[in-house]
mmCIF file of N, CA and C in Angstrom:
data_model
loop_
_atom_site.group_PDB
_atom_site.id
_atom_site.type_symbol
_atom_site.label_atom_id
_atom_site.label_comp_id
_atom_site.label_asym_id
_atom_site.label_seq_id
_atom_site.Cartn_x
_atom_site.Cartn_y
_atom_site.Cartn_z
ATOM 1 N N GLN G 1 -20.520 4.999 0.321
ATOM 2 C CA GLN G 1 -19.747 3.780 0.425
ATOM 3 C C GLN G 1 -18.317 4.042 -0.037
ATOM 4 N N VAL G 2 -17.363 3.586 0.749
ATOM 5 C CA VAL G 2 -15.958 3.784 0.445
ATOM 6 C C VAL G 2 -15.454 2.625 -0.394
ATOM 7 N N GLN G 3 -14.696 2.947 -1.414
ATOM 8 C CA GLN G 3 -14.153 1.940 -2.309
ATOM 9 C C GLN G 3 -12.674 2.197 -2.553
ATOM 10 N N LEU G 4 -11.882 1.131 -2.484
ATOM 11 C CA LEU G 4 -10.461 1.200 -2.767
ATOM 12 C C LEU G 4 -10.162 0.314 -3.968
ATOM 13 N N VAL G 5 -9.475 0.864 -4.946
ATOM 14 C CA VAL G 5 -9.119 0.121 -6.141
ATOM 15 C C VAL G 5 -7.608 0.134 -6.299
ATOM 16 N N GLU G 6 -7.013 -1.056 -6.298
ATOM 17 C CA GLU G 6 -5.577 -1.207 -6.441
ATOM 18 C C GLU G 6 -5.215 -1.596 -7.871
ATOM 19 N N SER G 7 -4.019 -1.218 -8.268
ATOM 20 C CA SER G 7 -3.512 -1.590 -9.576
ATOM 21 C C SER G 7 -1.988 -1.559 -9.555
ATOM 22 N N GLY G 8 -1.389 -2.165 -10.564
ATOM 23 C CA GLY G 8 0.046 -2.077 -10.748
ATOM 24 C C GLY G 8 0.833 -3.340 -10.477
ATOM 25 N N GLY G 9 0.195 -4.361 -9.952
ATOM 26 C CA GLY G 9 0.897 -5.600 -9.695
ATOM 27 C C GLY G 9 1.203 -6.349 -10.982
ATOM 28 N N GLY G 10 2.017 -7.385 -10.855
ATOM 29 C CA GLY G 10 2.357 -8.185 -12.013
ATOM 30 C C GLY G 10 3.565 -9.052 -11.763
ATOM 31 N N LEU G 11 4.053 -9.628 -12.837
ATOM 32 C CA LEU G 11 5.226 -10.491 -12.808
ATOM 33 C C LEU G 11 6.439 -9.698 -13.257
ATOM 34 N N VAL G 12 7.499 -9.762 -12.473
ATOM 35 C CA VAL G 12 8.703 -9.016 -12.783
ATOM 36 C C VAL G 12 9.925 -9.848 -12.410
ATOM 37 N N GLN G 13 11.015 -9.644 -13.123
ATOM 38 C CA GLN G 13 12.255 -10.345 -12.820
ATOM 39 C C GLN G 13 12.959 -9.732 -11.619
ATOM 40 N N PRO G 14 13.782 -10.515 -10.929
ATOM 41 C CA PRO G 14 14.571 -9.937 -9.836
ATOM 42 C C PRO G 14 15.367 -8.731 -10.314
ATOM 43 N N GLY G 15 15.375 -7.693 -9.486
ATOM 44 C CA GLY G 15 16.024 -6.451 -9.848
ATOM 45 C C GLY G 15 15.134 -5.470 -10.575
ATOM 46 N N GLY G 16 13.951 -5.905 -10.953
ATOM 47 C CA GLY G 16 13.024 -5.048 -11.664
ATOM 48 C C GLY G 16 12.244 -4.132 -10.741
ATOM 49 N N SER G 17 11.326 -3.380 -11.342
ATOM 50 C CA SER G 17 10.550 -2.384 -10.608
ATOM 51 C C SER G 17 9.075 -2.484 -10.939
ATOM 52 N N LEU G 18 8.264 -2.107 -9.982
ATOM 53 C CA LEU G 18 6.826 -1.975 -10.155
ATOM 54 C C LEU G 18 6.349 -0.781 -9.357
ATOM 55 N N ARG G 19 5.237 -0.219 -9.794
ATOM 56 C CA ARG G 19 4.615 0.888 -9.080
ATOM 57 C C ARG G 19 3.150 0.548 -8.822
ATOM 58 N N LEU G 20 2.799 0.433 -7.559
ATOM 59 C CA LEU G 20 1.440 0.139 -7.161
ATOM 60 C C LEU G 20 0.678 1.422 -6.872
ATOM 61 N N SER G 21 -0.611 1.400 -7.187
ATOM 62 C CA SER G 21 -1.480 2.531 -6.917
ATOM 63 C C SER G 21 -2.719 2.054 -6.180
ATOM 64 N N CYS G 22 -3.237 2.906 -5.334
ATOM 65 C CA CYS G 22 -4.477 2.627 -4.627
ATOM 66 C C CYS G 22 -5.286 3.909 -4.576
ATOM 67 N N ALA G 23 -6.420 3.908 -5.246
ATOM 68 C CA ALA G 23 -7.275 5.083 -5.324
ATOM 69 C C ALA G 23 -8.510 4.895 -4.455
ATOM 70 N N VAL G 24 -8.833 5.913 -3.688
ATOM 71 C CA VAL G 24 -9.965 5.879 -2.774
ATOM 72 C C VAL G 24 -11.092 6.725 -3.343
ATOM 73 N N SER G 25 -12.293 6.190 -3.324
ATOM 74 C CA SER G 25 -13.458 6.934 -3.777
ATOM 75 C C SER G 25 -14.633 6.658 -2.856
ATOM 76 N N GLY G 26 -15.676 7.436 -3.027
ATOM 77 C CA GLY G 26 -16.872 7.273 -2.223
ATOM 78 C C GLY G 26 -17.098 8.446 -1.298
ATOM 79 N N SER G 27 -18.018 8.258 -0.397
ATOM 80 C CA SER G 27 -18.368 9.297 0.555
ATOM 81 C C SER G 27 -17.398 9.247 1.732
ATOM 82 N N ILE G 28 -16.482 10.196 1.760
ATOM 83 C CA ILE G 28 -15.483 10.243 2.821
ATOM 84 C C ILE G 28 -15.409 11.647 3.398
ATOM 85 N N PHE G 29 -15.122 11.688 4.669
ATOM 86 C CA PHE G 29 -14.935 12.954 5.357
ATOM 87 C C PHE G 29 -13.504 13.452 5.221
ATOM 88 N N GLY G 30 -12.598 12.510 5.127
ATOM 89 C CA GLY G 30 -11.190 12.811 4.987
ATOM 90 C C GLY G 30 -10.380 11.546 5.163
ATOM 91 N N ILE G 31 -9.096 11.633 4.863
ATOM 92 C CA ILE G 31 -8.207 10.489 4.958
ATOM 93 C C ILE G 31 -7.057 10.808 5.894
ATOM 94 N N ASN G 32 -6.820 9.900 6.814
ATOM 95 C CA ASN G 32 -5.670 10.041 7.702
ATOM 96 C C ASN G 32 -4.480 9.285 7.098
ATOM 97 N N ALA G 33 -3.998 8.260 7.766
ATOM 98 C CA ALA G 33 -2.839 7.529 7.269
ATOM 99 C C ALA G 33 -3.229 6.573 6.146
ATOM 100 N N MET G 34 -2.276 6.280 5.281
ATOM 101 C CA MET G 34 -2.438 5.321 4.202
ATOM 102 C C MET G 34 -1.208 4.419 4.193
ATOM 103 N N GLY G 35 -1.412 3.156 3.865
ATOM 104 C CA GLY G 35 -0.283 2.255 3.896
ATOM 105 C C GLY G 35 -0.442 1.060 2.984
ATOM 106 N N TRP G 36 0.646 0.322 2.877
ATOM 107 C CA TRP G 36 0.685 -0.903 2.102
ATOM 108 C C TRP G 36 1.112 -2.062 2.995
ATOM 109 N N TYR G 37 0.403 -3.163 2.873
ATOM 110 C CA TYR G 37 0.714 -4.394 3.569
ATOM 111 C C TYR G 37 0.855 -5.509 2.544
ATOM 112 N N ARG G 38 1.537 -6.570 2.928
ATOM 113 C CA ARG G 38 1.653 -7.704 2.029
ATOM 114 C C ARG G 38 1.475 -9.003 2.794
ATOM 115 N N GLN G 39 1.066 -10.027 2.063
ATOM 116 C CA GLN G 39 0.806 -11.318 2.660
ATOM 117 C C GLN G 39 1.107 -12.411 1.652
ATOM 118 N N ALA G 40 2.053 -13.258 2.000
ATOM 119 C CA ALA G 40 2.366 -14.432 1.198
ATOM 120 C C ALA G 40 1.505 -15.592 1.671
ATOM 121 N N PRO G 41 1.271 -16.592 0.815
ATOM 122 C CA PRO G 41 0.460 -17.746 1.216
ATOM 123 C C PRO G 41 0.984 -18.399 2.484
ATOM 124 N N GLY G 42 0.104 -18.626 3.439
ATOM 125 C CA GLY G 42 0.481 -19.243 4.696
ATOM 126 C C GLY G 42 1.191 -18.327 5.662
ATOM 127 N N ASP G 43 1.371 -17.079 5.286
ATOM 128 C CA ASP G 43 2.081 -16.125 6.114
ATOM 129 C C ASP G 43 1.111 -15.091 6.686
ATOM 130 N N GLN G 44 1.614 -14.323 7.603
ATOM 131 C CA GLN G 44 0.833 -13.270 8.237
ATOM 132 C C GLN G 44 0.955 -11.971 7.448
ATOM 133 N N ARG G 45 -0.121 -11.228 7.404
ATOM 134 C CA ARG G 45 -0.066 -9.944 6.739
ATOM 135 C C ARG G 45 0.817 -8.986 7.542
ATOM 136 N N GLU G 46 1.726 -8.319 6.844
ATOM 137 C CA GLU G 46 2.680 -7.460 7.519
ATOM 138 C C GLU G 46 2.766 -6.100 6.847
ATOM 139 N N LEU G 47 3.135 -5.129 7.637
ATOM 140 C CA LEU G 47 3.304 -3.767 7.132
ATOM 141 C C LEU G 47 4.514 -3.692 6.217
ATOM 142 N N VAL G 48 4.326 -3.061 5.063
ATOM 143 C CA VAL G 48 5.412 -2.769 4.151
ATOM 144 C C VAL G 48 5.831 -1.310 4.290
ATOM 145 N N ALA G 49 4.865 -0.417 4.186
ATOM 146 C CA ALA G 49 5.137 1.013 4.282
ATOM 147 C C ALA G 49 3.869 1.742 4.668
ATOM 148 N N ASP G 50 4.040 2.862 5.320
ATOM 149 C CA ASP G 50 2.911 3.660 5.770
ATOM 150 C C ASP G 50 3.281 5.130 5.674
ATOM 151 N N VAL G 51 2.303 5.953 5.340
ATOM 152 C CA VAL G 51 2.523 7.395 5.296
ATOM 153 C C VAL G 51 1.366 8.083 6.014
ATOM 154 N N SER G 52 1.699 8.958 6.925
ATOM 155 C CA SER G 52 0.692 9.660 7.695
ATOM 156 C C SER G 52 0.138 10.838 6.915
ATOM 157 N N SER G 53 -0.892 11.453 7.472
ATOM 158 C CA SER G 53 -1.449 12.645 6.848
ATOM 159 C C SER G 53 -0.441 13.789 6.816
ATOM 160 N N GLY G 54 0.518 13.761 7.730
ATOM 161 C CA GLY G 54 1.578 14.752 7.760
ATOM 162 C C GLY G 54 2.801 14.350 6.963
ATOM 163 N N ALA G 55 2.697 13.262 6.190
ATOM 164 C CA ALA G 55 3.739 12.788 5.283
ATOM 165 C C ALA G 55 4.897 12.090 5.989
ATOM 166 N N THR G 56 4.717 11.730 7.242
ATOM 167 C CA THR G 56 5.709 10.914 7.920
ATOM 168 C C THR G 56 5.621 9.478 7.405
ATOM 169 N N THR G 57 6.752 8.900 7.055
ATOM 170 C CA THR G 57 6.769 7.564 6.456
ATOM 171 C C THR G 57 7.403 6.543 7.377
ATOM 172 N N THR G 58 6.935 5.319 7.237
ATOM 173 C CA THR G 58 7.462 4.180 7.969
ATOM 174 C C THR G 58 7.662 3.033 6.991
ATOM 175 N N TYR G 59 8.783 2.323 7.122
ATOM 176 C CA TYR G 59 9.086 1.214 6.237
ATOM 177 C C TYR G 59 9.509 -0.005 7.033
ATOM 178 N N ALA G 60 9.148 -1.164 6.521
ATOM 179 C CA ALA G 60 9.710 -2.389 7.049
ATOM 180 C C ALA G 60 11.200 -2.430 6.735
ATOM 181 N N ASP G 61 11.978 -2.995 7.645
ATOM 182 C CA ASP G 61 13.418 -3.060 7.435
ATOM 183 C C ASP G 61 13.779 -3.766 6.130
ATOM 184 N N SER G 62 12.991 -4.740 5.747
ATOM 185 C CA SER G 62 13.288 -5.530 4.571
ATOM 186 C C SER G 62 13.158 -4.755 3.260
ATOM 187 N N VAL G 63 12.488 -3.604 3.283
ATOM 188 C CA VAL G 63 12.277 -2.846 2.054
ATOM 189 C C VAL G 63 12.924 -1.473 2.080
ATOM 190 N N LYS G 64 13.527 -1.103 3.175
ATOM 191 C CA LYS G 64 14.161 0.215 3.271
ATOM 192 C C LYS G 64 15.238 0.374 2.211
ATOM 193 N N GLY G 65 15.222 1.514 1.558
ATOM 194 C CA GLY G 65 16.176 1.788 0.501
ATOM 195 C C GLY G 65 15.752 1.288 -0.853
ATOM 196 N N ARG G 66 14.709 0.475 -0.909
ATOM 197 C CA ARG G 66 14.233 -0.067 -2.176
ATOM 198 C C ARG G 66 12.825 0.402 -2.531
ATOM 199 N N PHE G 67 11.978 0.564 -1.525
ATOM 200 C CA PHE G 67 10.584 0.965 -1.743
ATOM 201 C C PHE G 67 10.378 2.399 -1.282
ATOM 202 N N THR G 68 9.462 3.090 -1.951
ATOM 203 C CA THR G 68 9.098 4.448 -1.572
ATOM 204 C C THR G 68 7.585 4.591 -1.599
ATOM 205 N N ILE G 69 7.024 5.038 -0.499
ATOM 206 C CA ILE G 69 5.594 5.291 -0.440
ATOM 207 C C ILE G 69 5.340 6.785 -0.592
ATOM 208 N N SER G 70 4.274 7.127 -1.285
ATOM 209 C CA SER G 70 3.905 8.522 -1.461
ATOM 210 C C SER G 70 2.397 8.622 -1.599
ATOM 211 N N ARG G 71 1.895 9.831 -1.460
ATOM 212 C CA ARG G 71 0.448 10.031 -1.573
ATOM 213 C C ARG G 71 0.152 11.312 -2.330
ATOM 214 N N ASP G 72 -0.966 11.290 -3.040
ATOM 215 C CA ASP G 72 -1.468 12.448 -3.750
ATOM 216 C C ASP G 72 -2.835 12.746 -3.151
ATOM 217 N N ASN G 73 -2.884 13.727 -2.285
ATOM 218 C CA ASN G 73 -4.126 14.009 -1.568
ATOM 219 C C ASN G 73 -5.234 14.521 -2.497
ATOM 220 N N ALA G 74 -4.864 15.228 -3.543
ATOM 221 C CA ALA G 74 -5.851 15.736 -4.479
ATOM 222 C C ALA G 74 -6.559 14.602 -5.211
ATOM 223 N N LYS G 75 -5.864 13.487 -5.389
ATOM 224 C CA LYS G 75 -6.430 12.332 -6.077
ATOM 225 C C LYS G 75 -6.868 11.227 -5.125
ATOM 226 N N ASN G 76 -6.683 11.444 -3.831
ATOM 227 C CA ASN G 76 -6.984 10.413 -2.832
ATOM 228 C C ASN G 76 -6.331 9.083 -3.201
ATOM 229 N N THR G 77 -5.060 9.161 -3.524
ATOM 230 C CA THR G 77 -4.330 8.004 -4.021
ATOM 231 C C THR G 77 -3.010 7.849 -3.286
ATOM 232 N N VAL G 78 -2.656 6.610 -2.988
ATOM 233 C CA VAL G 78 -1.368 6.292 -2.403
ATOM 234 C C VAL G 78 -0.618 5.379 -3.365
ATOM 235 N N TYR G 79 0.694 5.566 -3.436
ATOM 236 C CA TYR G 79 1.530 4.817 -4.351
ATOM 237 C C TYR G 79 2.616 4.071 -3.585
ATOM 238 N N LEU G 80 3.089 3.011 -4.182
ATOM 239 C CA LEU G 80 4.253 2.312 -3.668
ATOM 240 C C LEU G 80 5.184 2.015 -4.834
ATOM 241 N N GLN G 81 6.286 2.737 -4.886
ATOM 242 C CA GLN G 81 7.310 2.490 -5.890
ATOM 243 C C GLN G 81 8.248 1.424 -5.362
ATOM 244 N N MET G 82 8.372 0.330 -6.080
ATOM 245 C CA MET G 82 9.173 -0.802 -5.650
ATOM 246 C C MET G 82 10.310 -1.012 -6.642
ATOM 247 N N ASN G 83 11.525 -0.831 -6.171
ATOM 248 C CA ASN G 83 12.715 -1.018 -6.987
ATOM 249 C C ASN G 83 13.556 -2.168 -6.441
ATOM 250 N N SER G 84 14.464 -2.652 -7.269
ATOM 251 C CA SER G 84 15.367 -3.728 -6.869
ATOM 252 C C SER G 84 14.612 -4.892 -6.243
ATOM 253 N N LEU G 85 13.569 -5.315 -6.907
ATOM 254 C CA LEU G 85 12.700 -6.348 -6.355
ATOM 255 C C LEU G 85 13.424 -7.684 -6.227
ATOM 256 N N LYS G 86 13.077 -8.388 -5.169
ATOM 257 C CA LYS G 86 13.652 -9.681 -4.848
ATOM 258 C C LYS G 86 12.556 -10.742 -4.824
ATOM 259 N N PRO G 87 12.918 -12.010 -5.029
ATOM 260 C CA PRO G 87 11.904 -13.070 -4.963
ATOM 261 C C PRO G 87 11.133 -13.075 -3.644
ATOM 262 N N GLU G 88 11.780 -12.717 -2.552
ATOM 263 C CA GLU G 88 11.102 -12.698 -1.269
ATOM 264 C C GLU G 88 10.074 -11.572 -1.141
ATOM 265 N N ASP G 89 10.027 -10.667 -2.113
ATOM 266 C CA ASP G 89 8.982 -9.653 -2.146
ATOM 267 C C ASP G 89 7.670 -10.192 -2.707
ATOM 268 N N THR G 90 7.691 -11.394 -3.235
ATOM 269 C CA THR G 90 6.499 -11.991 -3.817
ATOM 270 C C THR G 90 5.403 -12.129 -2.765
ATOM 271 N N ALA G 91 4.250 -11.554 -3.043
ATOM 272 C CA ALA G 91 3.136 -11.571 -2.097
ATOM 273 C C ALA G 91 1.949 -10.853 -2.717
ATOM 274 N N GLY G 92 0.796 -10.996 -2.063
ATOM 275 C CA GLY G 92 -0.314 -10.123 -2.360
ATOM 276 C C GLY G 92 -0.139 -8.827 -1.594
ATOM 277 N N TYR G 93 -0.295 -7.720 -2.282
ATOM 278 C CA TYR G 93 -0.118 -6.408 -1.669
ATOM 279 C C TYR G 93 -1.471 -5.742 -1.495
ATOM 280 N N TYR G 94 -1.707 -5.250 -0.292
ATOM 281 C CA TYR G 94 -2.999 -4.698 0.064
ATOM 282 C C TYR G 94 -2.854 -3.267 0.549
ATOM 283 N N CYS G 95 -3.651 -2.412 -0.008
ATOM 284 C CA CYS G 95 -3.710 -1.028 0.432
ATOM 285 C C CYS G 95 -4.595 -0.926 1.668
ATOM 286 N N ASN G 96 -4.171 -0.139 2.617
ATOM 287 C CA ASN G 96 -4.958 0.142 3.812
ATOM 288 C C ASN G 96 -5.100 1.641 3.973
ATOM 289 N N VAL G 97 -6.336 2.092 4.138
ATOM 290 C CA VAL G 97 -6.621 3.514 4.248
ATOM 291 C C VAL G 97 -7.469 3.758 5.471
ATOM 292 N N ARG G 98 -7.051 4.705 6.285
ATOM 293 C CA ARG G 98 -7.835 5.108 7.439
ATOM 294 C C ARG G 98 -8.654 6.324 7.070
ATOM 295 N N VAL G 99 -9.962 6.111 6.957
ATOM 296 C CA VAL G 99 -10.894 7.146 6.525
ATOM 297 C C VAL G 99 -11.493 7.831 7.742
ATOM 298 N N ARG G 100 -11.457 9.125 7.719
ATOM 299 C CA ARG G 100 -11.938 9.913 8.850
ATOM 300 C C ARG G 100 -13.454 10.048 8.819
ATOM 301 N N SER G 101 -14.054 9.810 9.963
ATOM 302 C CA SER G 101 -15.483 10.010 10.139
ATOM 303 C C SER G 101 -15.696 11.158 11.100
ATOM 304 N N LEU G 102 -16.942 11.439 11.406
ATOM 305 C CA LEU G 102 -17.245 12.562 12.272
ATOM 306 C C LEU G 102 -16.662 12.387 13.671
ATOM 307 N N PHE G 103 -16.648 11.147 14.157
ATOM 308 C CA PHE G 103 -16.228 10.889 15.530
ATOM 309 C C PHE G 103 -14.994 10.013 15.654
ATOM 310 N N GLY G 104 -14.365 9.700 14.561
ATOM 311 C CA GLY G 104 -13.185 8.860 14.615
ATOM 312 C C GLY G 104 -12.721 8.483 13.228
ATOM 313 N N GLU G 105 -12.245 7.252 13.081
ATOM 314 C CA GLU G 105 -11.798 6.783 11.782
ATOM 315 C C GLU G 105 -12.132 5.311 11.604
ATOM 316 N N ASN G 106 -12.213 4.901 10.344
ATOM 317 C CA ASN G 106 -12.446 3.516 9.975
ATOM 318 C C ASN G 106 -11.381 3.083 8.978
ATOM 319 N N ALA G 107 -10.943 1.852 9.119
ATOM 320 C CA ALA G 107 -9.936 1.307 8.227
ATOM 321 C C ALA G 107 -10.595 0.530 7.093
ATOM 322 N N TYR G 108 -10.082 0.725 5.886
ATOM 323 C CA TYR G 108 -10.571 0.017 4.715
ATOM 324 C C TYR G 108 -9.404 -0.643 3.994
ATOM 325 N N TRP G 109 -9.684 -1.799 3.423
ATOM 326 C CA TRP G 109 -8.677 -2.565 2.693
ATOM 327 C C TRP G 109 -8.991 -2.628 1.214
ATOM 328 N N GLY G 110 -7.962 -2.553 0.409
ATOM 329 C CA GLY G 110 -8.107 -2.804 -1.005
ATOM 330 C C GLY G 110 -8.258 -4.289 -1.280
ATOM 331 N N GLN G 111 -8.563 -4.614 -2.527
ATOM 332 C CA GLN G 111 -8.821 -6.010 -2.883
ATOM 333 C C GLN G 111 -7.550 -6.836 -2.998
ATOM 334 N N GLY G 112 -6.419 -6.193 -3.044
ATOM 335 C CA GLY G 112 -5.146 -6.868 -3.181
ATOM 336 C C GLY G 112 -4.695 -6.934 -4.625
ATOM 337 N N THR G 113 -3.404 -6.809 -4.820
ATOM 338 C CA THR G 113 -2.814 -6.976 -6.139
ATOM 339 C C THR G 113 -1.568 -7.840 -5.998
ATOM 340 N N GLN G 114 -1.439 -8.809 -6.879
ATOM 341 C CA GLN G 114 -0.365 -9.787 -6.764
ATOM 342 C C GLN G 114 0.930 -9.264 -7.368
ATOM 343 N N VAL G 115 2.006 -9.399 -6.609
ATOM 344 C CA VAL G 115 3.348 -9.100 -7.083
ATOM 345 C C VAL G 115 4.155 -10.388 -7.044
ATOM 346 N N THR G 116 4.656 -10.788 -8.189
ATOM 347 C CA THR G 116 5.466 -11.996 -8.284
ATOM 348 C C THR G 116 6.819 -11.641 -8.870
ATOM 349 N N VAL G 117 7.865 -11.957 -8.133
ATOM 350 C CA VAL G 117 9.238 -11.673 -8.561
ATOM 351 C C VAL G 117 9.910 -13.008 -8.835
ATOM 352 N N SER G 118 10.170 -13.271 -10.092
ATOM 353 C CA SER G 118 10.717 -14.558 -10.474
ATOM 354 C C SER G 118 11.448 -14.436 -11.802
ATOM 355 N N SER G 119 12.494 -15.232 -11.952
ATOM 356 C CA SER G 119 13.225 -15.298 -13.205
ATOM 357 C C SER G 119 12.720 -16.418 -14.095
#
């Protein structure tokens, strides 16, 4: 069984920083792409950042220059460093991991961690 555990969310003032972590455990064949999505109440879940198995990164325009995604393959963990946080970054943040199976891949979601940016 595959399990994703997220951590690092919290309350921070505008301009502050947070670092999110998502650790993958369980019976896995391998991991392809890993990413972070966010969803505010009443809003649609949207891509924040993604990193491929080859370390190619993708960012939403709204976070470019402020957020950095990285992965530690030895720990099966993906990180999201968030700097210069703005109130509009407030949302639940969800880790998404594409786990490789024998014949393809399956996507798994973390439980979500709340990020609130407020003064």
